[in-house]
Amino acid sequence: MSNHQKEPREYDAVLGGQNSIPVNVAVLGGIPGVKSRLASPAVEARIAALSEALRYGEAGLDLIIRGLQDESMQVKLAAYSLLKDRDDLKLKPHFPQDYLPTFDFEVITVDVTGKENSRSKSFARFFPEDLGNSIALEMVYIPGGTFMMGSPNSEAHRRGSESPQHQVTVPAFYAGKYAITQAQWEAVMGNNPSWARKYAIAQAQWEAVMGNNPSYYFGEKRPVENVSWNDAVEFCNKLSQKSCKKYRLLSEAEWEYACRAGTTTPFHFGETITPELVNYTKTPYAEAHTGLYREETTDVGSFPPNAFGLYDMHGNVWEWCSDKWHDNYNGAPTDGSSRESETSHHRPLRGGSWKFFPRNCRSAFRNYYAPDYRFDDLGFRVVCVAA
């Protein structure tokens, strides 16, 4: 800073030539200037301010960290990109808790009739994976823990494949906030629809009309469906290459742990579900009412999440898991890993779908198909291993 009182200081506003000050852009220098631009309604100004903040040491770093809470996903992505590779972050043993942005939501539980009996505010941390073209994949931090996998003998409509109930300890990981959407699918898979076939339509005709989106019920925010296990694995491989991170399908243990989110009831909502909470067929479970049958998928995030901040873990689309299918849990791993020691080539799916009964949407319910099977209610969610 100059010692001459008449010369401008680093935090004074400065006019340049005859040009007027750009609209919504602050011209203060130093940290005050960065703070001023971060308060601008212009997204571009806030992003530029974050980059400038790097010049101001710890004070600037604090401002970038605050940028993770910005209402704009573009600003959040910019803040995260500035922080994720810094050496000082790698020294932090609790990186997710200290630096990841958060989102707020309400957790709802219901009684056996489907009547709401509690509603509480909560939050979760996540990191956004930039897929390009302003499309992001939000990966929610799931803290590690121990739970009872499978269903108790007292649970209505339980099956033998849900036994024996056993304790599993799952390490921390990141799970997709939603099932993979059609916009996310197209962003990753590009123009390589060699897998895409639909009923008896010739592949060339399919590609000419549909491009690389296999879904039957179209919408950018709807889950991608009509994908096989093989398709889902291909997506994970391409996303891993694109992001330089390791993405894969959830194991069955990870999926059920993530779905339950600390609950032991048939659903993370409680003893039953209702059409106001989940997209499924109109047949009721327990003492709940019948309600609306939508007869198709819905946009992801249309219904309340569980306590981990994950949406649509019940209903909407089945979600492929990484394991090989086993008829029961005898000999199942207890560390949350994928179970591969089996000659069966079938792969499990969890969560139920828009066209299945609520008993098939229970946290413990298990289904399976051949890895090349496709249908209009088969989708998937991805996991990224926590460092």
Coordinates of C-alpha atoms in Angstrom, one line a residue:
M1 CA 0.0 0.0 0.0
S2 CA 1.3 3.5 -0.9
N3 CA 2.5 5.9 1.8
H4 CA 1.2 8.9 -0.2
Q5 CA -2.3 9.8 1.0
K6 CA -3.4 11.0 -2.4
E7 CA -2.6 7.8 -4.2
P8 CA -5.2 5.0 -4.3
R9 CA -5.0 2.2 -1.8
E10 CA -5.5 -1.5 -2.8
Y11 CA -9.0 -1.5 -1.4
D12 CA -10.1 1.8 -3.0
A13 CA -12.5 1.8 -6.0
V14 CA -10.7 2.7 -9.2
L15 CA -12.2 4.0 -12.5
G16 CA -10.5 2.9 -15.7
G17 CA -10.4 5.5 -18.5
Q18 CA -13.8 6.7 -19.8
N19 CA -15.5 3.3 -19.5
S20 CA -18.4 3.0 -17.1
I21 CA -18.3 0.5 -14.3
P22 CA -19.7 -2.9 -15.6
V23 CA -23.2 -3.6 -14.2
N24 CA -23.2 -5.8 -11.1
V25 CA -19.4 -5.9 -10.9
A26 CA -17.6 -4.5 -7.9
V27 CA -14.3 -2.8 -8.4
L28 CA -12.8 -2.8 -4.9
G29 CA -9.4 -4.4 -4.6
G30 CA -8.1 -7.0 -2.1
I31 CA -10.3 -9.1 0.2
P32 CA -13.0 -6.4 0.4
G33 CA -13.2 -6.5 -3.4
V34 CA -13.5 -10.3 -3.4
K35 CA -16.2 -10.2 -0.8
S36 CA -18.1 -7.5 -2.7
R37 CA -18.0 -9.6 -6.0
L38 CA -19.1 -12.7 -4.1
A39 CA -22.2 -10.8 -3.1
S40 CA -22.9 -9.9 -6.7
P41 CA -26.1 -11.3 -8.4
A42 CA -24.0 -12.2 -11.4
V43 CA -22.8 -15.8 -11.4
E44 CA -19.8 -14.9 -13.6
A45 CA -18.7 -12.2 -11.1
R46 CA -18.9 -14.6 -8.2
I47 CA -16.9 -17.3 -10.1
A48 CA -14.2 -14.8 -11.0
A49 CA -14.0 -13.6 -7.4
L50 CA -13.4 -17.2 -6.2
S51 CA -10.4 -17.5 -8.5
E52 CA -9.0 -14.1 -7.3
A53 CA -9.4 -15.2 -3.7
L54 CA -6.5 -17.7 -4.1
R55 CA -4.2 -14.7 -4.0
Y56 CA -5.1 -13.8 -0.4
G57 CA -3.9 -16.8 1.6
E58 CA -6.0 -18.2 4.4
A59 CA -8.5 -15.3 4.2
G60 CA -9.1 -16.1 0.5
L61 CA -9.3 -19.8 1.2
D62 CA -12.1 -19.2 3.8
L63 CA -14.0 -17.3 1.1
I64 CA -13.7 -20.2 -1.4
I65 CA -14.9 -22.6 1.2
R66 CA -17.9 -20.4 1.8
G67 CA -18.4 -20.5 -2.0
L68 CA -19.3 -24.2 -1.5
Q69 CA -22.6 -23.0 0.0
D70 CA -23.5 -20.7 -2.9
E71 CA -27.0 -21.1 -4.3
S72 CA -25.7 -21.5 -7.8
M73 CA -24.4 -25.0 -8.8
Q74 CA -21.9 -23.3 -11.2
V75 CA -20.4 -21.4 -8.3
K76 CA -20.3 -24.5 -6.1
L77 CA -18.5 -26.4 -8.9
A78 CA -16.0 -23.6 -9.3
A79 CA -15.3 -23.5 -5.5
Y80 CA -14.9 -27.3 -5.4
S81 CA -12.6 -27.3 -8.4
L82 CA -10.3 -24.8 -6.6
L83 CA -10.2 -26.8 -3.4
K84 CA -10.3 -30.5 -4.4
D85 CA -6.6 -30.8 -5.4
R86 CA -5.0 -28.6 -2.7
D87 CA -2.3 -30.2 -0.6
D88 CA -3.7 -28.8 2.6
L89 CA -7.0 -30.6 2.0
K90 CA -5.3 -33.9 1.6
L91 CA -3.9 -33.4 5.1
K92 CA -7.4 -33.1 6.6
P93 CA -8.6 -36.5 8.0
H94 CA -12.2 -35.3 7.8
F95 CA -12.3 -33.7 4.4
P96 CA -16.0 -34.4 3.7
Q97 CA -17.2 -32.9 7.0
D98 CA -14.9 -29.8 6.8
Y99 CA -15.1 -28.8 3.1
L100 CA -17.9 -30.4 1.2
P101 CA -21.0 -28.2 0.4
T102 CA -24.2 -29.1 2.1
F103 CA -27.9 -29.3 1.2
D104 CA -30.9 -29.1 3.5
F105 CA -34.0 -31.3 3.5
E106 CA -36.7 -32.7 5.7
V107 CA -36.9 -36.3 6.9
I108 CA -40.5 -37.7 7.2
T109 CA -41.7 -40.8 9.0
V110 CA -45.2 -42.3 8.9
D111 CA -47.2 -44.7 11.1
V112 CA -48.7 -48.0 10.0
T113 CA -51.6 -46.2 8.3
G114 CA -49.3 -43.9 6.4
K115 CA -50.1 -40.9 8.5
E116 CA -47.2 -38.6 9.0
N117 CA -45.9 -38.8 12.6
S118 CA -42.7 -36.8 12.4
R119 CA -40.9 -34.3 10.3
S120 CA -37.4 -33.0 11.0
K121 CA -34.8 -30.8 9.3
S122 CA -31.5 -32.3 8.4
F123 CA -28.6 -31.8 6.0
A124 CA -26.0 -33.8 4.1
R125 CA -22.7 -33.1 2.5
F126 CA -21.9 -33.8 -1.2
F127 CA -19.5 -33.1 -4.0
P128 CA -20.7 -32.2 -7.5
E129 CA -19.1 -34.1 -10.4
D130 CA -19.1 -31.9 -13.4
L131 CA -20.3 -33.8 -16.5
G132 CA -20.2 -30.8 -18.8
N133 CA -22.9 -28.6 -20.4
S134 CA -24.0 -27.5 -16.9
I135 CA -24.9 -31.0 -15.9
A136 CA -23.7 -32.2 -12.5
L137 CA -23.8 -35.5 -10.7
E138 CA -24.3 -34.9 -7.0
M139 CA -22.5 -37.5 -4.9
V140 CA -23.7 -37.6 -1.3
Y141 CA -21.3 -38.5 1.6
I142 CA -22.6 -41.6 3.4
P143 CA -20.8 -42.1 6.7
G144 CA -19.6 -45.6 7.5
G145 CA -21.5 -47.6 10.1
T146 CA -22.9 -51.0 11.1
F147 CA -26.4 -52.3 10.4
M148 CA -28.5 -55.4 10.3
M149 CA -28.9 -56.5 6.7
G150 CA -32.0 -58.5 5.7
S151 CA -35.5 -58.6 7.2
P152 CA -36.6 -59.9 10.6
N153 CA -39.0 -62.9 10.7
S154 CA -41.8 -60.5 11.8
E155 CA -41.7 -58.4 8.7
A156 CA -44.8 -58.8 6.4
H157 CA -44.2 -60.2 2.9
R158 CA -40.6 -61.1 3.6
R159 CA -38.9 -63.7 1.5
G160 CA -36.3 -66.4 2.2
S161 CA -33.8 -64.5 0.1
E162 CA -33.7 -61.8 2.8
S163 CA -32.3 -64.3 5.3
P164 CA -30.5 -64.8 7.5
Q165 CA -30.5 -61.3 8.9
H166 CA -26.9 -60.5 9.7
Q167 CA -24.7 -57.6 10.9
V168 CA -22.6 -55.7 8.3
T169 CA -20.1 -53.0 8.8
V170 CA -19.9 -50.6 5.8
P171 CA -17.0 -48.1 5.2
A172 CA -17.9 -44.5 4.2
F173 CA -18.6 -43.9 0.6
Y174 CA -20.3 -41.4 -1.8
A175 CA -23.7 -42.4 -3.3
G176 CA -25.6 -40.7 -6.1
K177 CA -28.2 -38.3 -4.6
Y178 CA -30.6 -39.7 -7.3
A179 CA -30.7 -42.6 -9.7
I180 CA -28.8 -41.6 -12.8
T181 CA -30.9 -39.3 -14.9
Q182 CA -31.4 -39.3 -18.7
A183 CA -29.4 -36.0 -18.9
Q184 CA -26.5 -37.5 -17.0
W185 CA -26.6 -40.7 -19.1
E186 CA -26.4 -38.7 -22.3
A187 CA -23.6 -36.5 -20.9
V188 CA -21.4 -39.5 -20.2
M189 CA -22.3 -42.0 -22.9
G190 CA -22.0 -39.4 -25.7
N191 CA -22.8 -40.7 -29.2
N192 CA -22.1 -44.3 -28.7
P193 CA -25.5 -46.0 -28.6
S194 CA -24.3 -49.4 -29.8
W195 CA -26.1 -51.1 -26.8
A196 CA -29.4 -49.3 -27.5
R197 CA -32.1 -51.7 -28.7
K198 CA -35.8 -51.5 -28.0
Y199 CA -38.3 -54.3 -28.5
A200 CA -38.3 -55.3 -32.3
I201 CA -37.1 -51.9 -33.6
A202 CA -33.9 -52.2 -35.7
Q203 CA -30.9 -50.5 -34.1
A204 CA -30.4 -48.1 -37.0
Q205 CA -34.1 -46.9 -36.7
W206 CA -33.7 -46.6 -32.9
E207 CA -30.6 -44.5 -33.2
A208 CA -32.1 -42.2 -35.8
V209 CA -35.1 -41.5 -33.6
M210 CA -33.8 -41.8 -30.0
G211 CA -30.1 -41.1 -30.2
N212 CA -28.3 -42.5 -27.2
N213 CA -31.2 -42.4 -24.7
P214 CA -32.7 -45.9 -24.1
S215 CA -35.5 -44.7 -21.9
Y216 CA -39.2 -45.3 -22.6
Y217 CA -40.5 -42.4 -20.5
F218 CA -38.5 -39.3 -21.6
G219 CA -37.4 -36.4 -19.5
E220 CA -34.0 -34.9 -18.7
K221 CA -34.8 -35.2 -14.9
R222 CA -36.4 -38.6 -15.1
P223 CA -34.2 -41.6 -14.3
V224 CA -32.7 -43.4 -17.3
E225 CA -34.4 -46.8 -17.6
N226 CA -34.4 -49.7 -20.0
V227 CA -30.7 -50.2 -19.2
S228 CA -29.1 -53.6 -18.5
W229 CA -26.6 -54.4 -15.8
N230 CA -24.0 -54.4 -18.6
D231 CA -25.1 -50.9 -19.7
A232 CA -24.8 -49.6 -16.2
V233 CA -21.3 -51.0 -15.8
E234 CA -20.3 -49.4 -19.1
F235 CA -21.6 -46.1 -17.8
C236 CA -19.5 -46.4 -14.6
N237 CA -16.4 -47.2 -16.6
K238 CA -16.9 -44.2 -18.9
L239 CA -17.6 -41.9 -16.0
S240 CA -14.5 -43.2 -14.2
Q241 CA -12.4 -42.3 -17.3
K242 CA -14.0 -38.9 -17.6
S243 CA -13.7 -37.9 -14.0
C244 CA -10.4 -39.7 -13.1
K245 CA -12.3 -41.2 -10.1
K246 CA -13.5 -44.7 -9.4
Y247 CA -17.2 -45.0 -10.0
R248 CA -19.1 -48.3 -9.8
L249 CA -22.5 -49.8 -8.9
L250 CA -23.4 -50.1 -5.2
S251 CA -23.0 -53.5 -3.6
E252 CA -26.2 -54.9 -2.2
A253 CA -24.9 -54.2 1.3
E254 CA -24.1 -50.6 0.5
W255 CA -27.4 -50.2 -1.2
E256 CA -29.4 -51.5 1.8
Y257 CA -27.3 -49.6 4.3
A258 CA -27.8 -46.4 2.2
C259 CA -31.5 -47.0 1.9
R260 CA -32.2 -47.7 5.5
A261 CA -30.2 -44.7 6.7
G262 CA -30.3 -45.9 10.3
T263 CA -33.9 -47.3 10.2
T264 CA -35.0 -50.9 10.9
T265 CA -38.5 -50.6 9.6
P266 CA -39.7 -52.1 6.2
F267 CA -39.2 -48.6 4.6
H268 CA -37.0 -45.7 5.7
F269 CA -40.3 -43.8 6.0
G270 CA -41.5 -46.3 8.6
E271 CA -44.0 -49.2 8.6
T272 CA -45.5 -48.4 5.3
I273 CA -45.4 -46.0 2.3
T274 CA -48.0 -43.9 0.5
P275 CA -48.3 -42.6 -3.1
E276 CA -47.5 -39.1 -1.7
L277 CA -44.1 -40.5 -0.6
V278 CA -43.2 -43.1 -3.3
N279 CA -44.0 -43.9 -6.9
Y280 CA -45.4 -47.4 -7.0
T281 CA -48.5 -49.3 -7.9
K282 CA -51.7 -48.5 -6.0
T283 CA -51.8 -51.7 -3.9
P284 CA -51.4 -50.7 -0.3
Y285 CA -48.9 -52.1 2.3
A286 CA -50.0 -52.5 6.0
E287 CA -52.9 -50.2 6.7
A288 CA -52.0 -47.4 4.3
H289 CA -54.5 -46.1 1.7
T290 CA -54.5 -47.0 -1.9
G291 CA -54.0 -43.6 -3.6
L292 CA -52.7 -42.6 -7.0
Y293 CA -51.1 -45.0 -9.5
R294 CA -49.0 -42.9 -11.9
E295 CA -48.2 -45.7 -14.4
E296 CA -44.8 -44.2 -15.4
T297 CA -41.6 -42.8 -13.9
T298 CA -41.4 -39.5 -12.3
D299 CA -38.6 -36.8 -12.1
V300 CA -35.9 -37.7 -9.6
G301 CA -36.3 -35.9 -6.3
S302 CA -40.1 -35.6 -6.6
F303 CA -40.5 -37.3 -3.2
P304 CA -38.9 -36.7 0.2
P305 CA -35.4 -38.2 0.9
N306 CA -34.2 -40.5 3.7
A307 CA -32.0 -39.4 6.6
F308 CA -28.8 -39.6 4.4
G309 CA -30.3 -37.2 1.8
L310 CA -30.8 -39.9 -0.8
Y311 CA -34.0 -39.7 -3.0
D312 CA -36.2 -42.4 -4.5
M313 CA -34.6 -45.3 -2.7
H314 CA -38.1 -46.9 -2.8
G315 CA -40.0 -47.1 -6.1
N316 CA -39.6 -45.3 -9.4
V317 CA -37.0 -47.6 -10.9
W318 CA -35.2 -50.7 -9.8
E319 CA -31.5 -50.1 -9.2
W320 CA -28.9 -52.6 -10.4
C321 CA -26.2 -53.7 -7.8
S322 CA -22.7 -55.0 -8.5
D323 CA -23.0 -58.5 -6.8
K324 CA -23.7 -61.8 -8.3
W325 CA -27.1 -63.2 -7.3
H326 CA -27.3 -65.5 -4.3
D327 CA -30.5 -67.1 -3.1
N328 CA -29.8 -66.1 0.5
Y329 CA -27.2 -64.5 2.8
N330 CA -25.5 -67.7 3.9
G331 CA -21.8 -67.0 3.7
A332 CA -22.3 -63.3 2.7
P333 CA -19.5 -60.9 3.4
T334 CA -19.9 -58.7 6.5
D335 CA -17.7 -55.8 5.3
G336 CA -20.0 -54.2 2.8
S337 CA -18.2 -55.6 -0.3
S338 CA -19.8 -57.0 -3.4
R339 CA -20.4 -60.7 -3.3
E340 CA -18.8 -62.4 -6.3
S341 CA -18.3 -66.0 -5.3
E342 CA -21.1 -67.6 -7.2
T343 CA -21.6 -69.4 -10.5
S344 CA -24.9 -67.6 -11.2
H345 CA -24.6 -64.9 -13.8
H346 CA -27.7 -63.1 -12.7
R347 CA -27.4 -59.7 -11.0
P348 CA -29.5 -58.3 -8.1
L349 CA -31.7 -55.2 -8.2
R350 CA -33.1 -53.3 -5.2
G351 CA -35.8 -50.7 -4.4
G352 CA -38.8 -51.7 -6.5
S353 CA -40.3 -49.5 -9.2
W354 CA -43.3 -47.6 -10.4
K355 CA -45.0 -50.7 -11.6
F356 CA -44.4 -53.0 -8.6
F357 CA -46.3 -53.5 -5.3
P358 CA -45.0 -51.7 -2.2
R359 CA -44.0 -55.0 -0.6
N360 CA -41.4 -55.2 -3.4
C361 CA -40.2 -51.7 -2.6
R362 CA -39.1 -52.6 1.0
S363 CA -35.5 -51.9 2.1
A364 CA -34.8 -55.6 2.4
F365 CA -36.5 -56.9 -0.8
R366 CA -34.2 -58.4 -3.4
N367 CA -34.9 -59.0 -7.1
Y368 CA -32.6 -60.3 -9.9
Y369 CA -32.4 -60.5 -13.7
A370 CA -29.8 -61.6 -16.3
P371 CA -27.1 -58.9 -16.9
D372 CA -28.3 -58.2 -20.4
Y373 CA -32.0 -57.8 -19.5
R374 CA -33.6 -54.4 -20.2
F375 CA -37.0 -53.1 -19.3
D376 CA -38.8 -49.7 -18.7
D377 CA -38.3 -49.7 -15.0
L378 CA -34.7 -50.8 -14.7
G379 CA -32.2 -48.1 -13.7
F380 CA -29.2 -47.6 -11.4
R381 CA -27.4 -45.4 -9.0
V382 CA -23.6 -45.0 -8.7
V383 CA -21.1 -45.0 -5.9
C384 CA -17.7 -43.3 -5.6
V385 CA -15.3 -44.7 -2.9
A386 CA -14.5 -42.2 -0.1
A387 CA -10.7 -41.5 0.2

